[in-house]
PDB file of C-alpha atoms and ligand atoms in Angstrom:
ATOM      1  CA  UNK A 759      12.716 -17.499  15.102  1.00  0.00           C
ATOM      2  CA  UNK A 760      14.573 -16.034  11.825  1.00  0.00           C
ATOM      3  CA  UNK A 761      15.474 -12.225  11.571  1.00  0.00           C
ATOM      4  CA  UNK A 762      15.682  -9.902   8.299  1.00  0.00           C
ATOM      5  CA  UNK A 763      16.698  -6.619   7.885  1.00  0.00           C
ATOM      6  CA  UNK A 764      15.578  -4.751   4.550  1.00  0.00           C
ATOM      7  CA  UNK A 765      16.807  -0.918   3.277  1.00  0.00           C
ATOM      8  CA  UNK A 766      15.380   1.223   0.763  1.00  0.00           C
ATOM      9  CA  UNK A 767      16.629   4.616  -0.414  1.00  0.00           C
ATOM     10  CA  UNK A 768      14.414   7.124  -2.533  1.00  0.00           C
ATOM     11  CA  UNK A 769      15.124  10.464  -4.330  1.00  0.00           C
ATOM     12  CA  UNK A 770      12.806  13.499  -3.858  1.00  0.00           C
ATOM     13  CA  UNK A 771      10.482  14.255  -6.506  1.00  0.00           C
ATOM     14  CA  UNK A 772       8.005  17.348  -6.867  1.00  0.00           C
ATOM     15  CA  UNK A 773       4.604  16.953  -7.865  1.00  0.00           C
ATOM     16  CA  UNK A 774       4.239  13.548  -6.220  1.00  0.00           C
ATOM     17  CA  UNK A 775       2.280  12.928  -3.227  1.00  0.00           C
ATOM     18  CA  UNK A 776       4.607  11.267  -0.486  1.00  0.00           C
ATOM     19  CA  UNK A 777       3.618   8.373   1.024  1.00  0.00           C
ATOM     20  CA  UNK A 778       5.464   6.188   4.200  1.00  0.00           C
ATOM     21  CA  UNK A 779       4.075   3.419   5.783  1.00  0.00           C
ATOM     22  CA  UNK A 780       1.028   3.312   3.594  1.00  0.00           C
ATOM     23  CA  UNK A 781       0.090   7.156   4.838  1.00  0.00           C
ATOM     24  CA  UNK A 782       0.066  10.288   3.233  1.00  0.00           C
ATOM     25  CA  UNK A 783       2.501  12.631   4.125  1.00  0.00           C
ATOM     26  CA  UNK A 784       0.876  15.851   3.251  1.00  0.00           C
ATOM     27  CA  UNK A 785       3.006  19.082   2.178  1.00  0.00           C
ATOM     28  CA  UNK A 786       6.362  17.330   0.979  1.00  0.00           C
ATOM     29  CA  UNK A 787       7.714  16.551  -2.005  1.00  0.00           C
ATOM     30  CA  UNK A 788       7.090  12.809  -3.023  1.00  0.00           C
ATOM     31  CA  UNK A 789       9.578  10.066  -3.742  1.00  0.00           C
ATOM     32  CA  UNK A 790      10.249   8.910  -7.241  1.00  0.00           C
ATOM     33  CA  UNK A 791       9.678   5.066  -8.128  1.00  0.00           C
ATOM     34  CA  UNK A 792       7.756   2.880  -9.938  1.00  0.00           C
ATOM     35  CA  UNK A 793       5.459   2.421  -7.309  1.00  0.00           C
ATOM     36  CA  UNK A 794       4.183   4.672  -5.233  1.00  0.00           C
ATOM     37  CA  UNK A 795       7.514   4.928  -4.032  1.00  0.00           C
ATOM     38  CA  UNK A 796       7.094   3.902  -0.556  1.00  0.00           C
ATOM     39  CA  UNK A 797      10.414   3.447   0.955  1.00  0.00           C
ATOM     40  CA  UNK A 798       9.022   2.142   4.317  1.00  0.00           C
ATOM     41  CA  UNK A 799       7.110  -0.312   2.841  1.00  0.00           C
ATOM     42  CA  UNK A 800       9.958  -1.567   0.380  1.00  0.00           C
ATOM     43  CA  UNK A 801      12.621  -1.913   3.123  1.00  0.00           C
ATOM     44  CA  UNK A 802       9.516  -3.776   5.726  1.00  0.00           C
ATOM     45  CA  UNK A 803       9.328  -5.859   2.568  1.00  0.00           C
ATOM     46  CA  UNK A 804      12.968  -6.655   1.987  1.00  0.00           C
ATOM     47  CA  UNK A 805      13.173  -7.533   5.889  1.00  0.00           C
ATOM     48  CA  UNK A 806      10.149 -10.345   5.293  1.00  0.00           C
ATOM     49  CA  UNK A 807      12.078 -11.745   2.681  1.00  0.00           C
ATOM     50  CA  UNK A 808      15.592 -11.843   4.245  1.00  0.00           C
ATOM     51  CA  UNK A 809      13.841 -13.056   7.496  1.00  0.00           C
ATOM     52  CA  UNK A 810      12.349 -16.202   5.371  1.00  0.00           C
ATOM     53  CA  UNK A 811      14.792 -16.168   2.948  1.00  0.00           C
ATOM     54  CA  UNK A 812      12.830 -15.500  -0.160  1.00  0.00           C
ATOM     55  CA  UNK A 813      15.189 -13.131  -2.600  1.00  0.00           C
ATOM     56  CA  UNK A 814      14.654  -9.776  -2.857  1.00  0.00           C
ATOM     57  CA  UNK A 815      12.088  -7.265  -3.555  1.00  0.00           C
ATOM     58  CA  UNK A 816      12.844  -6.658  -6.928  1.00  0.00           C
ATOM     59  CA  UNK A 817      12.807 -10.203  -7.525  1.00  0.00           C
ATOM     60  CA  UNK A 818       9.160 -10.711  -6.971  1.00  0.00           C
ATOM     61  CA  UNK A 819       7.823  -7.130  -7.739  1.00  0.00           C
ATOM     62  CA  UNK A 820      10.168  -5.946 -10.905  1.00  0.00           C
ATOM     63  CA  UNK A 821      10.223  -2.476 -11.627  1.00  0.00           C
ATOM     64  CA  UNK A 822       9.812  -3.656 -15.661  1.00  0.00           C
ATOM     65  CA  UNK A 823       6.329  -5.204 -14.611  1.00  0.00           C
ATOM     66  CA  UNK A 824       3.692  -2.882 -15.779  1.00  0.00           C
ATOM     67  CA  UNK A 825       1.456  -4.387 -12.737  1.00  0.00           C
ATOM     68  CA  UNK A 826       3.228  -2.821 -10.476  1.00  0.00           C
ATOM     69  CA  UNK A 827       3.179   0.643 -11.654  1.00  0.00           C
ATOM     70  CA  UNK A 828       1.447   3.453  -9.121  1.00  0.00           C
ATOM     71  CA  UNK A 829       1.212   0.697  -7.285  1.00  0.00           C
ATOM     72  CA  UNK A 830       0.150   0.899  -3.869  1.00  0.00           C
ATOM     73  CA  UNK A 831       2.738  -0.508  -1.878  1.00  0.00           C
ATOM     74  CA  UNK A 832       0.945  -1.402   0.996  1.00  0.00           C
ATOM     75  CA  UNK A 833      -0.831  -3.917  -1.608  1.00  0.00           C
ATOM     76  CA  UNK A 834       2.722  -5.507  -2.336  1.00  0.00           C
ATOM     77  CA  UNK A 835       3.696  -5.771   1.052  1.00  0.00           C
ATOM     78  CA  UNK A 836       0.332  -7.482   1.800  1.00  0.00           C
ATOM     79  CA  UNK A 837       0.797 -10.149  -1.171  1.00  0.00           C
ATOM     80  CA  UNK A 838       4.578 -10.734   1.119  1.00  0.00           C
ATOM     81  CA  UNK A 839       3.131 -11.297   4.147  1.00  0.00           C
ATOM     82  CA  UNK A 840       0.707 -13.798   2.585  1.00  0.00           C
ATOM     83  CA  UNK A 841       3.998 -15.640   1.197  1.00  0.00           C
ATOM     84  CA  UNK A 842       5.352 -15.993   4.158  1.00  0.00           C
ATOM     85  CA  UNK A 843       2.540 -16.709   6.225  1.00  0.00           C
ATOM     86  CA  UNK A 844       2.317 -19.686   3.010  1.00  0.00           C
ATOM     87  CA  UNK A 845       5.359 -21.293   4.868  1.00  0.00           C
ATOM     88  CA  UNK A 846       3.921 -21.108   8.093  1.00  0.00           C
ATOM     89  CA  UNK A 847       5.841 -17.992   9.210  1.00  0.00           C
ATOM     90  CA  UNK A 848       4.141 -15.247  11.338  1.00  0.00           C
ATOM     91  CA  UNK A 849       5.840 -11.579  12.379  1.00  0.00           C
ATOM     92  CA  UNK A 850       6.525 -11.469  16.132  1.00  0.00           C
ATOM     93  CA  UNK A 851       7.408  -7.467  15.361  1.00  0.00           C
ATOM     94  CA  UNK A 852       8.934  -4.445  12.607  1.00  0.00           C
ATOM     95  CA  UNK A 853      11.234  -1.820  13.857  1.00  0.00           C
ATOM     96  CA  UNK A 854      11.357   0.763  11.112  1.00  0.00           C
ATOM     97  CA  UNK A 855      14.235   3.649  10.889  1.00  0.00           C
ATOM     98  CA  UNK A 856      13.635   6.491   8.339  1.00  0.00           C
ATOM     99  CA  UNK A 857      16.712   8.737   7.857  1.00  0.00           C
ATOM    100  CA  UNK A 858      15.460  12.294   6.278  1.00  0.00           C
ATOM    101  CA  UNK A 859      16.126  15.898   7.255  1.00  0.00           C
ATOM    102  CA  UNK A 860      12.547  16.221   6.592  1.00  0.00           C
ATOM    103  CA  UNK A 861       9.687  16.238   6.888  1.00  0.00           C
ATOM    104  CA  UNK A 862       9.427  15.401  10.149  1.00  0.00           C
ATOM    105  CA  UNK A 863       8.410  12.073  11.038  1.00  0.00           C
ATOM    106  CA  UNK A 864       7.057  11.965  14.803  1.00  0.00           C
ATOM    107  CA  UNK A 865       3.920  13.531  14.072  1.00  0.00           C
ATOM    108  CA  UNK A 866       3.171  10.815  11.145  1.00  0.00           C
ATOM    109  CA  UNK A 867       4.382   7.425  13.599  1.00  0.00           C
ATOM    110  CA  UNK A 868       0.722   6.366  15.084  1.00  0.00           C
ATOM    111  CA  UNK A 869      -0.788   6.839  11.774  1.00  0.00           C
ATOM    112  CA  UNK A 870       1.786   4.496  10.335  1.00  0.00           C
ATOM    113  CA  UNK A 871       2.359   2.306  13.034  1.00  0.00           C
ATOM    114  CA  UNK A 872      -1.203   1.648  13.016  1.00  0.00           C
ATOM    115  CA  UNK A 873      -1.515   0.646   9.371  1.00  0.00           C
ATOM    116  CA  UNK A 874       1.321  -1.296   9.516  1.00  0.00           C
ATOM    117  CA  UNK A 875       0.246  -3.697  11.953  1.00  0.00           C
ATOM    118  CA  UNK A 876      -2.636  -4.146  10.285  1.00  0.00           C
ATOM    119  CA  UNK A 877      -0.620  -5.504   7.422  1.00  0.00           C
ATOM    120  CA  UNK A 878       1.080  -7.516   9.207  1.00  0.00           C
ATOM    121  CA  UNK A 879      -1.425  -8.835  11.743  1.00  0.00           C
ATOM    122  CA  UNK A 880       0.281  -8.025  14.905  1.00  0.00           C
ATOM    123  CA  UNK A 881      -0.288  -5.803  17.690  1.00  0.00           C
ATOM    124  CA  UNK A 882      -0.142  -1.786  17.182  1.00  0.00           C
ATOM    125  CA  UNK A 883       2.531  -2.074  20.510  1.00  0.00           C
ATOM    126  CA  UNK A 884       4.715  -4.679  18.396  1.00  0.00           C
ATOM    127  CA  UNK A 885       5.645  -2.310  15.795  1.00  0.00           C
ATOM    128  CA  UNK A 886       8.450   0.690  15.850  1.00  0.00           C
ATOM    129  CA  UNK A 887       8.802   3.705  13.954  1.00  0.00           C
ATOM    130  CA  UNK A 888      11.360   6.347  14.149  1.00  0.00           C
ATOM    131  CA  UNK A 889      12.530   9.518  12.515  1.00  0.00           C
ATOM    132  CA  UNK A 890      15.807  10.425  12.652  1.00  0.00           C
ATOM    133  CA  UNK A 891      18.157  13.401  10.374  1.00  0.00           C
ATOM    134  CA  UNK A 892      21.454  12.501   8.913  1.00  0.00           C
ATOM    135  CA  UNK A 893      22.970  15.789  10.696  1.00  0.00           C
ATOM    136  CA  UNK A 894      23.413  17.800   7.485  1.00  0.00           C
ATOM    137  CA  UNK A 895      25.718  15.135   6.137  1.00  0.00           C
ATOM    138  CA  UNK A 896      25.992  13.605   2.126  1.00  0.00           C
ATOM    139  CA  UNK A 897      22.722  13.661   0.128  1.00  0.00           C
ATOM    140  CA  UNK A 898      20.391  12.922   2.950  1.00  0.00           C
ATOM    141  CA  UNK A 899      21.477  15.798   4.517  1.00  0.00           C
ATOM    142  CA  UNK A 900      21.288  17.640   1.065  1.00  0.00           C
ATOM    143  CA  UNK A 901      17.765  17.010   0.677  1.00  0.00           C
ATOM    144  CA  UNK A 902      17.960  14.934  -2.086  1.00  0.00           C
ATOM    145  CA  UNK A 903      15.795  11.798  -0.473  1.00  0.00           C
ATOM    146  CA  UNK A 904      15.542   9.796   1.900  1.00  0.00           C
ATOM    147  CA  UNK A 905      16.470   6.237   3.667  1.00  0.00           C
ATOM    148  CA  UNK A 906      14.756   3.724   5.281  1.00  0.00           C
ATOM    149  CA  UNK A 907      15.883   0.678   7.449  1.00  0.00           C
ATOM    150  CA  UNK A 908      13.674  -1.965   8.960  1.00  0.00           C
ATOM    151  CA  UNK A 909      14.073  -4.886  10.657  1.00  0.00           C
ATOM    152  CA  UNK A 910      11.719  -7.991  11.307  1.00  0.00           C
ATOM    153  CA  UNK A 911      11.536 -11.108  13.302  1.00  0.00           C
ATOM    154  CA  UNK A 912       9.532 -13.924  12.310  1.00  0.00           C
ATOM    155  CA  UNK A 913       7.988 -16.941  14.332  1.00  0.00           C
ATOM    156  CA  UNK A 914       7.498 -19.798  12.475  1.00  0.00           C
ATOM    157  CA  UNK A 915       4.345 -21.719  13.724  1.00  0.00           C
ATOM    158  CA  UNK A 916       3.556 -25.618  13.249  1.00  0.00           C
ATOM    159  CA  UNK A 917       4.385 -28.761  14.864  1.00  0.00           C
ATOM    160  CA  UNK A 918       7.642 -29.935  16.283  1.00  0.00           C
ATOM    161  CA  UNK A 919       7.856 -32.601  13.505  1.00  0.00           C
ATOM    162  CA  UNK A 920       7.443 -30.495  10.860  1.00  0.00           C
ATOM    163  CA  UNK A 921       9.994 -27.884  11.814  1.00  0.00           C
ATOM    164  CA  UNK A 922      12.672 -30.116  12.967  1.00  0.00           C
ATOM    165  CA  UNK A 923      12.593 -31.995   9.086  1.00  0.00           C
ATOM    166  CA  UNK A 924      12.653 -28.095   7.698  1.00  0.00           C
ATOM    167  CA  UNK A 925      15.304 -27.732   9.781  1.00  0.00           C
ATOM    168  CA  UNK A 926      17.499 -31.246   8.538  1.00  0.00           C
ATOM    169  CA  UNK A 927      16.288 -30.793   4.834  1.00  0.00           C
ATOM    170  CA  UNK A 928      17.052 -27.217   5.160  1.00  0.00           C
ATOM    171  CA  UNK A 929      13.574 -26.114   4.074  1.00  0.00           C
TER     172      UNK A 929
HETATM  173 MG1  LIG B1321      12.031   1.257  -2.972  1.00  0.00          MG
END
């Protein structure tokens, strides 16, 4: 079993559509990025790759790529879990935090739960997303964007064999 834990922050932007978890978030100011900037699916992503130890988002999905521009971030965090899954690692379950004043989040968690399990081929009851405000305070509380925390733990599947000479060689 490995853990990771990945964050993402975003600033507000107007005229873009906001998306979290790979839904649309009607009525709210987007978030700016490269991508679509989905800050759910960014720090999900960061978690896969700290669980399996595998760098950095940034490292395999630069902002200075013109592939990944508008890009759909469910589509990048699909492309992770099919790394991982590469080295034999499966997602036991995602608990996601997203720290905004607004909008509100509750209404929006089946919706992305849903679609997020589907990513990540697990069970709609093995993944966790909250909403919570930052109580007025610093530039969350401001308005200015938002932050997201998420944590994963990974299985890794295979025989014994195999995973004790990952284990000696490090791998
Ligand atoms: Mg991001």
């Amino acid at each position: 079993m490995r853990v990771g834990i990945g964050y993402d922050s975003h600033r507000f932007a107007s005229g873009r559509p906001l998306v979290l978890g790979g839904v649309r978030v009607p009525d709210h100011d987007g978030l700016t990025g490269h991508s679509d900037g989905d800050a759910v699916a960014h720090a999900l992503i960061d978690a896969l790759l700290g669980a399996s130890a595998l760098g950095n988002i940034g490292e395999h999905f630069p902002d200075s790529d013109p592939r990944w521009e508008g890009a759909d971030s469910m589509d990048l965090l699909a492309a992770t879990i099919r790394l991982i899954e590469e080295r034999n690692y499966q997602v036991v379950n995602a608990d996601v935090t997203i720290i905004t004043e607004s909008p509100r989040i509750a209404p929006w968690v089946p919706q992305m739960a849903e679609r997020i399990a589907e990513l990540l081929r697990i069970a709609g009851s093995c993944v966790s997303v909250k909403g919570k405000t930052n109580e007025g305070m610093g530039w969350i509380g401001r308005g200015e964007g938002m932050a997201t925390i998420a944590v994963v733990l990974l299985d890794q599947i295979g025989d014994i064999d195999t995973l004790h000479a990952s284990i000696r060689t490090g791998g």
